[in-house]
Amino acid sequence: MKLGVREKPVAAILKDDIPVRGAAANPQVIARVLSKTHRTIFVTAAQLADPNYINRAHFDLVVLPYGESFPLAAWSTVQSFLTDGGDLLTTGGYAFRSPVVKKRANGNFTTSR
């Protein structure tokens, strides 16, 4: 997939109410640091799971700042993004080790284990 010319690469930074395993990094601080080289956009877990939004046509980098925790619903979208040549930055733990899912009753995330 050929990308259009961009002034700066675009980074999607996950910012949502996700339970943390490992050490979380502050998404605001990551955005401030990356802003020197990237245009940054905060995304929710639901947006991260949307392959029509999280793809190489829109983003160059996905940032997961919540340690080992990540939204399970976004797994295949992130995997496709990486397969298509996108970059990934994770902080504070082993990436993808602690999947979380959103409970329907209260809308909060919980670990899927």
Tab-separated table of C-alpha atoms in Angstrom:
chain	number	residue	atom	x	y	z
A	1	MET	CA	0.000	0.000	0.000
A	2	LYS	CA	1.528	3.302	-1.034
A	3	LEU	CA	1.181	6.136	1.440
A	4	GLY	CA	0.598	9.738	0.537
A	5	VAL	CA	3.282	12.293	1.330
A	6	ARG	CA	3.106	13.431	4.944
A	7	GLU	CA	4.880	16.290	6.645
A	8	LYS	CA	5.532	13.991	9.644
A	9	PRO	CA	4.841	10.318	10.340
A	10	VAL	CA	1.620	9.773	12.314
A	11	ALA	CA	1.530	7.935	15.649
A	12	ALA	CA	-1.592	6.431	17.240
A	13	ILE	CA	-1.189	6.423	21.019
A	14	LEU	CA	-3.573	4.260	23.024
A	15	LYS	CA	-5.208	6.272	25.796
A	16	ASP	CA	-8.009	4.466	27.605
A	17	ASP	CA	-9.018	3.210	31.042
A	18	ILE	CA	-7.192	-0.126	30.889
A	19	PRO	CA	-6.025	-2.071	33.973
A	20	VAL	CA	-2.232	-2.068	34.000
A	21	ARG	CA	0.095	-5.038	34.409
A	22	GLY	CA	3.713	-4.032	34.404
A	23	ALA	CA	4.581	-0.343	34.386
A	24	ALA	CA	2.433	2.109	32.460
A	25	ALA	CA	3.869	5.145	30.734
A	26	ASN	CA	1.917	8.376	30.609
A	27	PRO	CA	0.376	8.745	27.104
A	28	GLN	CA	0.607	12.557	27.405
A	29	VAL	CA	4.362	12.375	28.023
A	30	ILE	CA	4.844	9.961	25.123
A	31	ALA	CA	2.902	12.323	22.859
A	32	ARG	CA	5.039	15.260	23.948
A	33	VAL	CA	8.272	13.349	23.245
A	34	LEU	CA	7.053	11.979	19.910
A	35	SER	CA	5.713	15.358	18.777
A	36	LYS	CA	9.226	16.333	17.726
A	37	THR	CA	9.164	13.669	15.010
A	38	HIS	CA	5.520	12.577	14.663
A	39	ARG	CA	2.010	13.947	14.521
A	40	THR	CA	0.330	12.225	17.460
A	41	ILE	CA	-3.281	11.144	17.855
A	42	PHE	CA	-4.789	9.546	20.946
A	43	VAL	CA	-6.987	6.523	20.245
A	44	THR	CA	-9.343	4.496	22.407
A	45	ALA	CA	-9.281	0.723	22.650
A	46	ALA	CA	-12.336	0.599	20.369
A	47	GLN	CA	-10.554	2.710	17.744
A	48	LEU	CA	-7.442	0.557	18.066
A	49	ALA	CA	-9.576	-2.484	17.194
A	50	ASP	CA	-11.005	-0.869	14.038
A	51	PRO	CA	-9.037	-1.997	10.950
A	52	ASN	CA	-10.653	0.762	8.882
A	53	TYR	CA	-8.994	3.295	11.174
A	54	ILE	CA	-5.780	1.646	12.412
A	55	ASN	CA	-3.968	0.863	9.193
A	56	ARG	CA	-0.975	2.067	7.188
A	57	ALA	CA	-3.084	4.536	5.221
A	58	HIS	CA	-3.626	6.515	8.442
A	59	PHE	CA	-0.738	5.681	10.781
A	60	ASP	CA	2.963	4.846	10.778
A	61	LEU	CA	3.348	3.958	14.456
A	62	VAL	CA	1.106	2.441	17.139
A	63	VAL	CA	2.043	3.071	20.781
A	64	LEU	CA	0.841	0.779	23.584
A	65	PRO	CA	1.793	2.523	26.863
A	66	TYR	CA	0.099	0.231	29.409
A	67	GLY	CA	2.814	-2.288	30.196
A	68	GLU	CA	1.802	-5.854	29.435
A	69	SER	CA	-1.891	-4.925	29.090
A	70	PHE	CA	-3.547	-4.536	25.718
A	71	PRO	CA	-7.147	-4.727	24.457
A	72	LEU	CA	-7.729	-8.241	23.125
A	73	ALA	CA	-10.256	-6.970	20.556
A	74	ALA	CA	-7.426	-5.025	18.871
A	75	TRP	CA	-5.110	-8.010	18.424
A	76	SER	CA	-5.896	-8.803	14.781
A	77	THR	CA	-5.936	-5.121	13.775
A	78	VAL	CA	-2.516	-4.484	15.328
A	79	GLN	CA	-1.180	-7.701	13.802
A	80	SER	CA	-2.381	-6.614	10.325
A	81	PHE	CA	-0.904	-3.145	10.866
A	82	LEU	CA	2.483	-4.700	11.653
A	83	THR	CA	2.273	-7.147	8.745
A	84	ASP	CA	1.679	-4.173	6.436
A	85	GLY	CA	4.909	-2.554	7.650
A	86	GLY	CA	3.695	-0.402	10.534
A	87	ASP	CA	5.859	0.226	13.590
A	88	LEU	CA	5.030	-0.595	17.201
A	89	LEU	CA	6.265	0.937	20.463
A	90	THR	CA	5.360	-0.762	23.731
A	91	THR	CA	6.419	0.303	27.199
A	92	GLY	CA	6.677	-1.209	30.662
A	93	GLY	CA	6.420	-4.960	30.146
A	94	TYR	CA	6.258	-7.839	27.703
A	95	ALA	CA	3.974	-6.767	24.863
A	96	PHE	CA	0.668	-8.628	24.498
A	97	ARG	CA	1.181	-10.689	27.654
A	98	SER	CA	-1.960	-9.544	29.511
A	99	PRO	CA	-4.982	-9.167	27.242
A	100	VAL	CA	-7.947	-7.245	28.628
A	101	VAL	CA	-11.575	-7.329	27.512
A	102	LYS	CA	-14.413	-4.889	28.098
A	103	LYS	CA	-17.244	-6.185	30.261
A	104	ARG	CA	-20.633	-5.551	28.730
A	105	ALA	CA	-22.428	-4.945	32.011
A	106	ASN	CA	-20.394	-2.010	33.274
A	107	GLY	CA	-18.150	-1.135	30.325
A	108	ASN	CA	-14.961	-1.540	32.365
A	109	PHE	CA	-11.982	-3.559	31.219
A	110	THR	CA	-10.896	-6.739	32.971
A	111	THR	CA	-8.119	-9.218	32.329
A	112	SER	CA	-9.171	-12.024	30.024
A	113	ARG	CA	-7.396	-14.732	32.028
